[in-house]
Amino acid sequence: MNYNVNEKGYYGEFGGAFIPEMLYPNVEELRQKYLEVMAEPDFKKEFNQLLKDYVGRPSPLYFAKRLSEKYHTKIYLKREDLNHTGAHKINNTIGQILMAKRLGKTRIIAETGAGQHGVATATVCALMGLECIVYMGEIDIARQAPNVARMKMLGAKVVPALSGSRTLKDATNEAIRDWINNPVNTHYIIGSAIGPHPYPDMVTRFQSIISEEIKWQLKEQIGRENPDYVVACIGGGSNAAGTYYHFLHEPDVNIIAVEAAGLGVNSGESAATSVLGKEGIIHGCKTLLMQTNDGQITEPYSISAGLDYPGVGPMHAHLCKTGRAEFMAITDDEAMTAGLELCQLEGIIPAIESSHALAIFEQRTFKPDDVIVVSLSGRGDKDLDTYIKYFKL
Amino acid sequence: MNRINQKLKEDKKLLSIYFTAGYPSLNDTVTIIQNLEKSGVDMIEIGLPFSDPLADGPTIQASSTQALKNGMTTEVLFKQLKDIRKSVSIPLIIMGYFNPVLQYGVEAFCKKCQEIGIDGLIIPDLPVDVYHDEYKTIFEHYGLINVFLITPQTSDERIRFIDSVSNGFIYMVSSASVTGSQSGFGDENTAYFKRIADMHLKNPQIVGFGISDHETFTQATAYAKGAIIGSAFIKHLTSKKIDTINEFVNFVVK
């Protein structure tokens, strides 16, 4: 079984590029050039240099001793939370800004939900001196004021998405419309492993530095490259894609994908796409998405703003359908508890997204010898307000 | 012969009007279609509303959101149109995004369209390549004309391909934009209209996006067979009653 994208842009039956003709020239240009550009020695050098000196990579692979003791197994945390800007998102924005420059683009647009990808995009635009416009749902702008301020300080223009449900999916629609209106000078930096081909594959490749490092770090620490499990939370699925990438075709590595169950998978307030979703088209790709019987896209819910996307990247839809990955759903309460536990056992305040991945240890038993790598995709600073309210701190 | 092909043979510039089904009120669909025909419109695009219409601007998105709130669904639309051919004879096209069609089932959708007397479909996010490889035979089996878009950025080679796959008309997007986002055409638009006319395609072209009044209609049809009005008509429906449709049409074609 092949879990990578095929030449037509599909992962099994998922993926493709279901885009209006207005977007075709842009997406086609990217499709024709992205692999070639990424393979250029110059590009690689600049990318790796920035990851090292600017982002602070490699991010540590940390053996969480007290957490491991509690759950009688061996838990390693891949510390993406220590990256510049506080999450894995920057790996992709660095890659795409370099791509945009090589394609001769002078104007950058992005969508953002909680604001992490928006901040990561505004950051690299400041770094490269490019104009930056970030679309963000009107409701998210109100919920995530500190990130809006960060983007503004970094010189980005934050445009409210006023249509539809005024959250992430609508911000994505607005960014796509902007791209339709500005087809020549603009590059759209999508933040997750979603969108029309080649975006899911391009984002996955930029994020694959995560699993590339895990391999040699694990080899250094325990003498073997492959863990028994890799675990990551999934909204659209960019940190998960990067965490799994170099293990996809290693059958002895089990893959666990953790979705946000919100108030409970069947509560009507959930973002567990693998359970609640059906095959369909969202934002240019065929994948699993939450929708009405009639094909209208519905609004998901999670306490974590980074996981409440109604779809999931096409690679993950394929991993789910083929059974290559095991999908688990974690509720708000379970995630918040796991987040607090990490603070108290390891002195690390995780992003609520990442807390979902940590919550599986209460749900599922592992063997004492199992080596489990969990992607700690982001840090919890941005979530302090939510933590304060939830735990009445 | 398909009503669209017949209409395209008439020796006149065609006016096609888009409206969102279920807007302003859920049950306005049939009345709007009848009034449009009575007002002398040549062709109608019935918009099947979608929650996330990527290619549309704020006017059409807002009308879609309202239509969905009003209770419009694929099933409801098909019920409303059940007897439409008893009172309306001009070409009718359903325009909608691919996901609702996919959920209904592409073949079931096409079959239903044929039963009702729908002549064609416009599905902006179903790319010509995918259509050609997977769905063309189904559409043709049910006698439906599928209409593709081209834009000023579409390469000549791709336009030729689209022309070869098309069997009705080509929907020529006037400029790089979403619907309802510009006013008036400049030299750049005219040059593009002329460039396409000079390609002598087998399918006639109908211009859409940015046509709102008599002037833009005249400019758009100087080189093309016709023009489509969407957002401007929706705005008219929003501010006026649906029995004033003829005022709008007269204002455009005079």
PDB file of C-alpha atoms in Angstrom, chain B:
ATOM      1  CA  MET B   1     -32.007  19.215 -29.800  1.00  0.00           C
ATOM      2  CA  ASN B   2     -31.137  20.582 -26.374  1.00  0.00           C
ATOM      3  CA  ARG B   3     -32.895  23.895 -25.667  1.00  0.00           C
ATOM      4  CA  ILE B   4     -29.532  25.542 -25.000  1.00  0.00           C
ATOM      5  CA  ASN B   5     -28.205  24.664 -28.458  1.00  0.00           C
ATOM      6  CA  GLN B   6     -31.449  25.856 -30.017  1.00  0.00           C
ATOM      7  CA  LYS B   7     -31.289  29.147 -28.166  1.00  0.00           C
ATOM      8  CA  LEU B   8     -27.675  29.680 -29.175  1.00  0.00           C
ATOM      9  CA  LYS B   9     -28.734  29.514 -32.841  1.00  0.00           C
ATOM     10  CA  GLU B  10     -31.027  32.534 -32.502  1.00  0.00           C
ATOM     11  CA  ASP B  11     -29.713  35.644 -34.172  1.00  0.00           C
ATOM     12  CA  LYS B  12     -29.487  37.851 -31.099  1.00  0.00           C
ATOM     13  CA  LYS B  13     -27.354  38.599 -28.072  1.00  0.00           C
ATOM     14  CA  LEU B  14     -28.556  36.449 -25.204  1.00  0.00           C
ATOM     15  CA  LEU B  15     -29.308  37.584 -21.692  1.00  0.00           C
ATOM     16  CA  SER B  16     -28.965  34.924 -19.042  1.00  0.00           C
ATOM     17  CA  ILE B  17     -29.931  35.576 -15.446  1.00  0.00           C
ATOM     18  CA  TYR B  18     -28.650  33.804 -12.339  1.00  0.00           C
ATOM     19  CA  PHE B  19     -30.615  33.663  -9.125  1.00  0.00           C
ATOM     20  CA  THR B  20     -30.252  31.665  -5.931  1.00  0.00           C
ATOM     21  CA  ALA B  21     -33.054  29.163  -5.431  1.00  0.00           C
ATOM     22  CA  GLY B  22     -34.879  29.716  -2.148  1.00  0.00           C
ATOM     23  CA  TYR B  23     -34.121  33.421  -2.010  1.00  0.00           C
ATOM     24  CA  PRO B  24     -35.618  35.821  -0.965  1.00  0.00           C
ATOM     25  CA  SER B  25     -38.232  33.306   0.204  1.00  0.00           C
ATOM     26  CA  LEU B  26     -38.133  29.527   0.008  1.00  0.00           C
ATOM     27  CA  ASN B  27     -41.026  29.236  -2.431  1.00  0.00           C
ATOM     28  CA  ASP B  28     -40.125  32.090  -4.796  1.00  0.00           C
ATOM     29  CA  THR B  29     -38.243  29.785  -7.177  1.00  0.00           C
ATOM     30  CA  VAL B  30     -40.988  29.052  -9.688  1.00  0.00           C
ATOM     31  CA  THR B  31     -42.408  32.592  -9.707  1.00  0.00           C
ATOM     32  CA  ILE B  32     -38.960  34.062 -10.340  1.00  0.00           C
ATOM     33  CA  ILE B  33     -38.371  31.687 -13.256  1.00  0.00           C
ATOM     34  CA  GLN B  34     -41.778  32.465 -14.764  1.00  0.00           C
ATOM     35  CA  ASN B  35     -41.314  36.212 -14.363  1.00  0.00           C
ATOM     36  CA  LEU B  36     -37.877  36.074 -15.915  1.00  0.00           C
ATOM     37  CA  GLU B  37     -39.223  34.285 -18.976  1.00  0.00           C
ATOM     38  CA  LYS B  38     -42.134  36.719 -19.282  1.00  0.00           C
ATOM     39  CA  SER B  39     -39.663  39.609 -19.095  1.00  0.00           C
ATOM     40  CA  GLY B  40     -37.837  38.305 -22.146  1.00  0.00           C
ATOM     41  CA  VAL B  41     -34.803  36.690 -20.557  1.00  0.00           C
ATOM     42  CA  ASP B  42     -33.223  34.071 -22.829  1.00  0.00           C
ATOM     43  CA  MET B  43     -31.826  31.611 -20.324  1.00  0.00           C
ATOM     44  CA  ILE B  44     -31.865  31.061 -16.574  1.00  0.00           C
ATOM     45  CA  GLU B  45     -29.277  29.751 -14.167  1.00  0.00           C
ATOM     46  CA  ILE B  46     -30.900  28.379 -11.057  1.00  0.00           C
ATOM     47  CA  GLY B  47     -28.421  28.512  -8.203  1.00  0.00           C
ATOM     48  CA  LEU B  48     -28.444  25.524  -5.871  1.00  0.00           C
ATOM     49  CA  PRO B  49     -27.210  27.190  -2.687  1.00  0.00           C
ATOM     50  CA  PHE B  50     -24.040  25.963  -0.969  1.00  0.00           C
ATOM     51  CA  SER B  51     -22.635  26.751   2.456  1.00  0.00           C
ATOM     52  CA  ASP B  52     -19.169  27.543   1.102  1.00  0.00           C
ATOM     53  CA  PRO B  53     -19.402  29.085  -2.386  1.00  0.00           C
ATOM     54  CA  LEU B  54     -15.714  29.726  -3.116  1.00  0.00           C
ATOM     55  CA  ALA B  55     -16.111  31.470  -6.444  1.00  0.00           C
ATOM     56  CA  ASP B  56     -18.816  33.850  -5.331  1.00  0.00           C
ATOM     57  CA  GLY B  57     -18.641  37.252  -3.741  1.00  0.00           C
ATOM     58  CA  PRO B  58     -20.596  38.542  -0.744  1.00  0.00           C
ATOM     59  CA  THR B  59     -23.917  39.135  -2.557  1.00  0.00           C
ATOM     60  CA  ILE B  60     -24.380  35.592  -3.816  1.00  0.00           C
ATOM     61  CA  GLN B  61     -22.925  34.080  -0.644  1.00  0.00           C
ATOM     62  CA  ALA B  62     -25.388  36.061   1.501  1.00  0.00           C
ATOM     63  CA  SER B  63     -28.305  34.960  -0.693  1.00  0.00           C
ATOM     64  CA  SER B  64     -27.101  31.349  -0.438  1.00  0.00           C
ATOM     65  CA  THR B  65     -26.823  31.521   3.331  1.00  0.00           C
ATOM     66  CA  GLN B  66     -30.351  32.976   3.521  1.00  0.00           C
ATOM     67  CA  ALA B  67     -31.728  30.361   1.098  1.00  0.00           C
ATOM     68  CA  LEU B  68     -30.275  27.556   3.221  1.00  0.00           C
ATOM     69  CA  LYS B  69     -31.759  29.142   6.338  1.00  0.00           C
ATOM     70  CA  ASN B  70     -35.082  29.284   4.510  1.00  0.00           C
ATOM     71  CA  GLY B  71     -34.871  25.523   4.129  1.00  0.00           C
ATOM     72  CA  MET B  72     -33.634  25.080   0.577  1.00  0.00           C
ATOM     73  CA  THR B  73     -32.155  21.651  -0.179  1.00  0.00           C
ATOM     74  CA  THR B  74     -31.478  19.698  -3.357  1.00  0.00           C
ATOM     75  CA  GLU B  75     -34.598  17.651  -2.720  1.00  0.00           C
ATOM     76  CA  VAL B  76     -36.760  20.736  -2.135  1.00  0.00           C
ATOM     77  CA  LEU B  77     -35.468  22.383  -5.309  1.00  0.00           C
ATOM     78  CA  PHE B  78     -36.265  19.320  -7.404  1.00  0.00           C
ATOM     79  CA  LYS B  79     -39.789  19.249  -5.916  1.00  0.00           C
ATOM     80  CA  GLN B  80     -40.321  22.922  -6.685  1.00  0.00           C
ATOM     81  CA  LEU B  81     -39.196  22.401 -10.285  1.00  0.00           C
ATOM     82  CA  LYS B  82     -41.227  19.241 -10.839  1.00  0.00           C
ATOM     83  CA  ASP B  83     -43.778  20.882 -13.158  1.00  0.00           C
ATOM     84  CA  ILE B  84     -41.666  23.770 -14.407  1.00  0.00           C
ATOM     85  CA  ARG B  85     -41.780  22.613 -18.022  1.00  0.00           C
ATOM     86  CA  LYS B  86     -45.571  23.026 -18.038  1.00  0.00           C
ATOM     87  CA  SER B  87     -45.129  26.791 -17.857  1.00  0.00           C
ATOM     88  CA  VAL B  88     -41.585  27.618 -18.956  1.00  0.00           C
ATOM     89  CA  SER B  89     -39.859  26.868 -22.247  1.00  0.00           C
ATOM     90  CA  ILE B  90     -36.526  28.747 -22.191  1.00  0.00           C
ATOM     91  CA  PRO B  91     -33.317  26.868 -21.315  1.00  0.00           C
ATOM     92  CA  LEU B  92     -32.816  26.183 -17.614  1.00  0.00           C
ATOM     93  CA  ILE B  93     -29.428  25.487 -16.114  1.00  0.00           C
ATOM     94  CA  ILE B  94     -28.654  24.477 -12.545  1.00  0.00           C
ATOM     95  CA  MET B  95     -25.548  26.117 -11.153  1.00  0.00           C
ATOM     96  CA  GLY B  96     -24.131  24.722  -7.958  1.00  0.00           C
ATOM     97  CA  TYR B  97     -21.010  23.475  -6.239  1.00  0.00           C
ATOM     98  CA  PHE B  98     -19.888  19.901  -6.557  1.00  0.00           C
ATOM     99  CA  ASN B  99     -20.321  18.629  -3.001  1.00  0.00           C
ATOM    100  CA  PRO B 100     -24.145  18.776  -2.881  1.00  0.00           C
ATOM    101  CA  VAL B 101     -24.251  17.052  -6.296  1.00  0.00           C
ATOM    102  CA  LEU B 102     -21.823  14.404  -5.083  1.00  0.00           C
ATOM    103  CA  GLN B 103     -23.890  13.759  -1.955  1.00  0.00           C
ATOM    104  CA  TYR B 104     -27.081  13.414  -3.996  1.00  0.00           C
ATOM    105  CA  GLY B 105     -25.218  11.066  -6.297  1.00  0.00           C
ATOM    106  CA  VAL B 106     -23.941  12.384  -9.617  1.00  0.00           C
ATOM    107  CA  GLU B 107     -25.989   9.975 -11.696  1.00  0.00           C
ATOM    108  CA  ALA B 108     -29.151  10.376  -9.597  1.00  0.00           C
ATOM    109  CA  PHE B 109     -28.746  14.147  -9.867  1.00  0.00           C
ATOM    110  CA  CYS B 110     -28.379  14.029 -13.641  1.00  0.00           C
ATOM    111  CA  LYS B 111     -31.330  11.672 -13.983  1.00  0.00           C
ATOM    112  CA  LYS B 112     -33.531  13.978 -11.922  1.00  0.00           C
ATOM    113  CA  CYS B 113     -32.450  16.960 -14.032  1.00  0.00           C
ATOM    114  CA  GLN B 114     -33.461  15.139 -17.190  1.00  0.00           C
ATOM    115  CA  GLU B 115     -36.862  14.205 -15.732  1.00  0.00           C
ATOM    116  CA  ILE B 116     -37.559  17.823 -14.818  1.00  0.00           C
ATOM    117  CA  GLY B 117     -36.316  19.235 -18.095  1.00  0.00           C
ATOM    118  CA  ILE B 118     -33.112  20.892 -16.961  1.00  0.00           C
ATOM    119  CA  ASP B 119     -30.861  21.504 -19.967  1.00  0.00           C
ATOM    120  CA  GLY B 120     -27.441  21.959 -18.449  1.00  0.00           C
ATOM    121  CA  LEU B 121     -25.256  22.278 -15.387  1.00  0.00           C
ATOM    122  CA  ILE B 122     -22.558  24.671 -14.267  1.00  0.00           C
ATOM    123  CA  ILE B 123     -20.403  23.291 -11.463  1.00  0.00           C
ATOM    124  CA  PRO B 124     -17.491  25.681 -10.966  1.00  0.00           C
ATOM    125  CA  ASP B 125     -15.448  23.392  -8.726  1.00  0.00           C
ATOM    126  CA  LEU B 126     -15.736  20.326 -10.943  1.00  0.00           C
ATOM    127  CA  PRO B 127     -12.613  20.743 -13.092  1.00  0.00           C
ATOM    128  CA  VAL B 128     -12.798  19.938 -16.772  1.00  0.00           C
ATOM    129  CA  ASP B 129     -10.186  17.172 -16.431  1.00  0.00           C
ATOM    130  CA  VAL B 130     -12.127  15.311 -13.745  1.00  0.00           C
ATOM    131  CA  TYR B 131     -15.365  15.794 -15.674  1.00  0.00           C
ATOM    132  CA  HIS B 132     -13.786  14.464 -18.825  1.00  0.00           C
ATOM    133  CA  ASP B 133     -12.346  11.359 -17.133  1.00  0.00           C
ATOM    134  CA  GLU B 134     -15.166  10.469 -14.759  1.00  0.00           C
ATOM    135  CA  TYR B 135     -18.505  12.104 -15.466  1.00  0.00           C
ATOM    136  CA  LYS B 136     -18.853  13.095 -19.116  1.00  0.00           C
ATOM    137  CA  THR B 137     -20.617   9.927 -20.176  1.00  0.00           C
ATOM    138  CA  ILE B 138     -23.160  10.239 -17.355  1.00  0.00           C
ATOM    139  CA  PHE B 139     -23.981  13.864 -18.193  1.00  0.00           C
ATOM    140  CA  GLU B 140     -24.324  13.040 -21.861  1.00  0.00           C
ATOM    141  CA  HIS B 141     -26.450   9.990 -21.165  1.00  0.00           C
ATOM    142  CA  TYR B 142     -29.007  12.241 -19.483  1.00  0.00           C
ATOM    143  CA  GLY B 143     -28.824  14.872 -22.208  1.00  0.00           C
ATOM    144  CA  LEU B 144     -27.191  17.504 -20.033  1.00  0.00           C
ATOM    145  CA  ILE B 145     -24.844  20.153 -21.316  1.00  0.00           C
ATOM    146  CA  ASN B 146     -22.037  20.889 -18.895  1.00  0.00           C
ATOM    147  CA  VAL B 147     -20.693  24.418 -19.032  1.00  0.00           C
ATOM    148  CA  PHE B 148     -17.078  25.272 -18.212  1.00  0.00           C
ATOM    149  CA  LEU B 149     -15.506  28.527 -17.191  1.00  0.00           C
ATOM    150  CA  ILE B 150     -12.505  30.251 -18.730  1.00  0.00           C
ATOM    151  CA  THR B 151     -10.747  33.317 -17.347  1.00  0.00           C
ATOM    152  CA  PRO B 152      -8.232  35.859 -18.685  1.00  0.00           C
ATOM    153  CA  GLN B 153      -5.524  33.622 -17.171  1.00  0.00           C
ATOM    154  CA  THR B 154      -6.638  30.433 -18.919  1.00  0.00           C
ATOM    155  CA  SER B 155      -4.029  29.384 -21.470  1.00  0.00           C
ATOM    156  CA  ASP B 156      -4.957  29.028 -25.140  1.00  0.00           C
ATOM    157  CA  GLU B 157      -4.132  25.345 -24.963  1.00  0.00           C
ATOM    158  CA  ARG B 158      -6.511  24.798 -22.074  1.00  0.00           C
ATOM    159  CA  ILE B 159      -9.216  26.879 -23.754  1.00  0.00           C
ATOM    160  CA  ARG B 160      -8.919  24.592 -26.797  1.00  0.00           C
ATOM    161  CA  PHE B 161      -9.269  21.568 -24.512  1.00  0.00           C
ATOM    162  CA  ILE B 162     -12.300  23.060 -22.768  1.00  0.00           C
ATOM    163  CA  ASP B 163     -13.798  23.875 -26.168  1.00  0.00           C
ATOM    164  CA  SER B 164     -13.330  20.276 -27.262  1.00  0.00           C
ATOM    165  CA  VAL B 165     -15.039  18.902 -24.148  1.00  0.00           C
ATOM    166  CA  SER B 166     -17.918  21.427 -24.255  1.00  0.00           C
ATOM    167  CA  ASN B 167     -21.093  20.966 -26.250  1.00  0.00           C
ATOM    168  CA  GLY B 168     -23.081  24.107 -25.460  1.00  0.00           C
ATOM    169  CA  PHE B 169     -21.349  27.340 -24.623  1.00  0.00           C
ATOM    170  CA  ILE B 170     -18.289  28.503 -22.753  1.00  0.00           C
ATOM    171  CA  TYR B 171     -18.766  30.618 -19.676  1.00  0.00           C
ATOM    172  CA  MET B 172     -16.259  33.397 -20.069  1.00  0.00           C
ATOM    173  CA  VAL B 173     -15.357  34.972 -16.729  1.00  0.00           C
ATOM    174  CA  SER B 174     -14.782  38.635 -17.557  1.00  0.00           C
ATOM    175  CA  SER B 175     -11.825  39.252 -15.278  1.00  0.00           C
ATOM    176  CA  ALA B 176      -9.859  37.790 -12.405  1.00  0.00           C
ATOM    177  CA  SER B 177     -12.501  38.072  -9.738  1.00  0.00           C
ATOM    178  CA  VAL B 178     -15.235  36.455  -7.745  1.00  0.00           C
ATOM    179  CA  THR B 179     -18.825  37.301  -8.666  1.00  0.00           C
ATOM    180  CA  GLY B 180     -20.187  40.768  -8.062  1.00  0.00           C
ATOM    181  CA  SER B 181     -16.864  42.427  -7.385  1.00  0.00           C
ATOM    182  CA  GLN B 182     -16.325  44.993 -10.097  1.00  0.00           C
ATOM    183  CA  SER B 183     -18.038  47.781 -11.928  1.00  0.00           C
ATOM    184  CA  GLY B 184     -17.470  48.507 -15.580  1.00  0.00           C
ATOM    185  CA  PHE B 185     -15.085  47.057 -18.136  1.00  0.00           C
ATOM    186  CA  GLY B 186     -11.805  48.581 -19.249  1.00  0.00           C
ATOM    187  CA  ASP B 187      -9.484  48.116 -22.222  1.00  0.00           C
ATOM    188  CA  GLU B 188      -7.996  45.016 -20.650  1.00  0.00           C
ATOM    189  CA  ASN B 189     -11.405  43.295 -20.539  1.00  0.00           C
ATOM    190  CA  THR B 190     -12.179  44.295 -24.116  1.00  0.00           C
ATOM    191  CA  ALA B 191      -8.815  43.007 -25.332  1.00  0.00           C
ATOM    192  CA  TYR B 192      -9.539  39.683 -23.636  1.00  0.00           C
ATOM    193  CA  PHE B 193     -13.047  39.470 -25.140  1.00  0.00           C
ATOM    194  CA  LYS B 194     -11.542  40.105 -28.560  1.00  0.00           C
ATOM    195  CA  ARG B 195      -8.689  37.626 -28.076  1.00  0.00           C
ATOM    196  CA  ILE B 196     -11.178  34.864 -27.315  1.00  0.00           C
ATOM    197  CA  ALA B 197     -13.452  35.842 -30.217  1.00  0.00           C
ATOM    198  CA  ASP B 198     -10.441  35.608 -32.520  1.00  0.00           C
ATOM    199  CA  MET B 199      -9.830  32.015 -31.453  1.00  0.00           C
ATOM    200  CA  HIS B 200     -12.992  31.041 -33.378  1.00  0.00           C
ATOM    201  CA  LEU B 201     -13.987  28.344 -30.915  1.00  0.00           C
ATOM    202  CA  LYS B 202     -16.600  25.777 -31.809  1.00  0.00           C
ATOM    203  CA  ASN B 203     -18.701  26.771 -28.784  1.00  0.00           C
ATOM    204  CA  PRO B 204     -20.119  30.289 -28.485  1.00  0.00           C
ATOM    205  CA  GLN B 205     -19.086  32.274 -25.429  1.00  0.00           C
ATOM    206  CA  ILE B 206     -21.273  33.882 -22.834  1.00  0.00           C
ATOM    207  CA  VAL B 207     -19.659  36.419 -20.544  1.00  0.00           C
ATOM    208  CA  GLY B 208     -20.265  36.454 -16.820  1.00  0.00           C
ATOM    209  CA  PHE B 209     -18.994  38.312 -13.724  1.00  0.00           C
ATOM    210  CA  GLY B 210     -19.138  42.102 -13.681  1.00  0.00           C
ATOM    211  CA  ILE B 211     -22.266  42.619 -15.817  1.00  0.00           C
ATOM    212  CA  SER B 212     -24.831  44.721 -14.032  1.00  0.00           C
ATOM    213  CA  ASP B 213     -26.521  47.113 -16.447  1.00  0.00           C
ATOM    214  CA  HIS B 214     -27.139  48.059 -20.069  1.00  0.00           C
ATOM    215  CA  GLU B 215     -23.650  49.440 -20.596  1.00  0.00           C
ATOM    216  CA  THR B 216     -21.754  46.424 -19.296  1.00  0.00           C
ATOM    217  CA  PHE B 217     -24.163  44.095 -21.109  1.00  0.00           C
ATOM    218  CA  THR B 218     -23.456  45.889 -24.394  1.00  0.00           C
ATOM    219  CA  GLN B 219     -19.694  45.838 -23.832  1.00  0.00           C
ATOM    220  CA  ALA B 220     -19.678  42.179 -22.887  1.00  0.00           C
ATOM    221  CA  THR B 221     -21.733  41.121 -25.895  1.00  0.00           C
ATOM    222  CA  ALA B 222     -19.789  43.157 -28.430  1.00  0.00           C
ATOM    223  CA  TYR B 223     -17.665  40.078 -29.088  1.00  0.00           C
ATOM    224  CA  ALA B 224     -19.570  37.324 -27.286  1.00  0.00           C
ATOM    225  CA  LYS B 225     -22.902  35.630 -27.857  1.00  0.00           C
ATOM    226  CA  GLY B 226     -24.422  36.735 -24.594  1.00  0.00           C
ATOM    227  CA  ALA B 227     -23.957  37.726 -21.011  1.00  0.00           C
ATOM    228  CA  ILE B 228     -24.931  36.472 -17.583  1.00  0.00           C
ATOM    229  CA  ILE B 229     -26.066  38.667 -14.714  1.00  0.00           C
ATOM    230  CA  GLY B 230     -26.043  37.321 -11.173  1.00  0.00           C
ATOM    231  CA  SER B 231     -25.148  39.573  -8.263  1.00  0.00           C
ATOM    232  CA  ALA B 232     -26.858  42.668  -9.700  1.00  0.00           C
ATOM    233  CA  PHE B 233     -30.086  40.692 -10.105  1.00  0.00           C
ATOM    234  CA  ILE B 234     -29.835  39.304  -6.556  1.00  0.00           C
ATOM    235  CA  LYS B 235     -29.428  42.878  -5.314  1.00  0.00           C
ATOM    236  CA  HIS B 236     -32.568  43.828  -7.213  1.00  0.00           C
ATOM    237  CA  LEU B 237     -34.448  40.941  -5.585  1.00  0.00           C
ATOM    238  CA  THR B 238     -33.170  42.025  -2.187  1.00  0.00           C
ATOM    239  CA  SER B 239     -34.407  45.599  -2.495  1.00  0.00           C
ATOM    240  CA  LYS B 240     -37.487  45.173  -4.698  1.00  0.00           C
ATOM    241  CA  LYS B 241     -40.390  42.754  -4.970  1.00  0.00           C
ATOM    242  CA  ILE B 242     -40.177  39.747  -7.252  1.00  0.00           C
ATOM    243  CA  ASP B 243     -43.017  41.095  -9.447  1.00  0.00           C
ATOM    244  CA  THR B 244     -40.698  43.938 -10.527  1.00  0.00           C
ATOM    245  CA  ILE B 245     -38.340  41.590 -12.360  1.00  0.00           C
ATOM    246  CA  ASN B 246     -39.353  43.045 -15.725  1.00  0.00           C
ATOM    247  CA  GLU B 247     -38.100  46.481 -14.576  1.00  0.00           C
ATOM    248  CA  PHE B 248     -34.661  44.992 -14.051  1.00  0.00           C
ATOM    249  CA  VAL B 249     -34.617  43.169 -17.382  1.00  0.00           C
ATOM    250  CA  ASN B 250     -35.804  46.251 -19.296  1.00  0.00           C
ATOM    251  CA  PHE B 251     -33.114  48.286 -17.616  1.00  0.00           C
ATOM    252  CA  VAL B 252     -30.474  45.883 -18.977  1.00  0.00           C
ATOM    253  CA  VAL B 253     -31.658  45.157 -22.521  1.00  0.00           C
ATOM    254  CA  LYS B 254     -33.804  48.325 -23.068  1.00  0.00           C
TER     255      LYS B 254
END
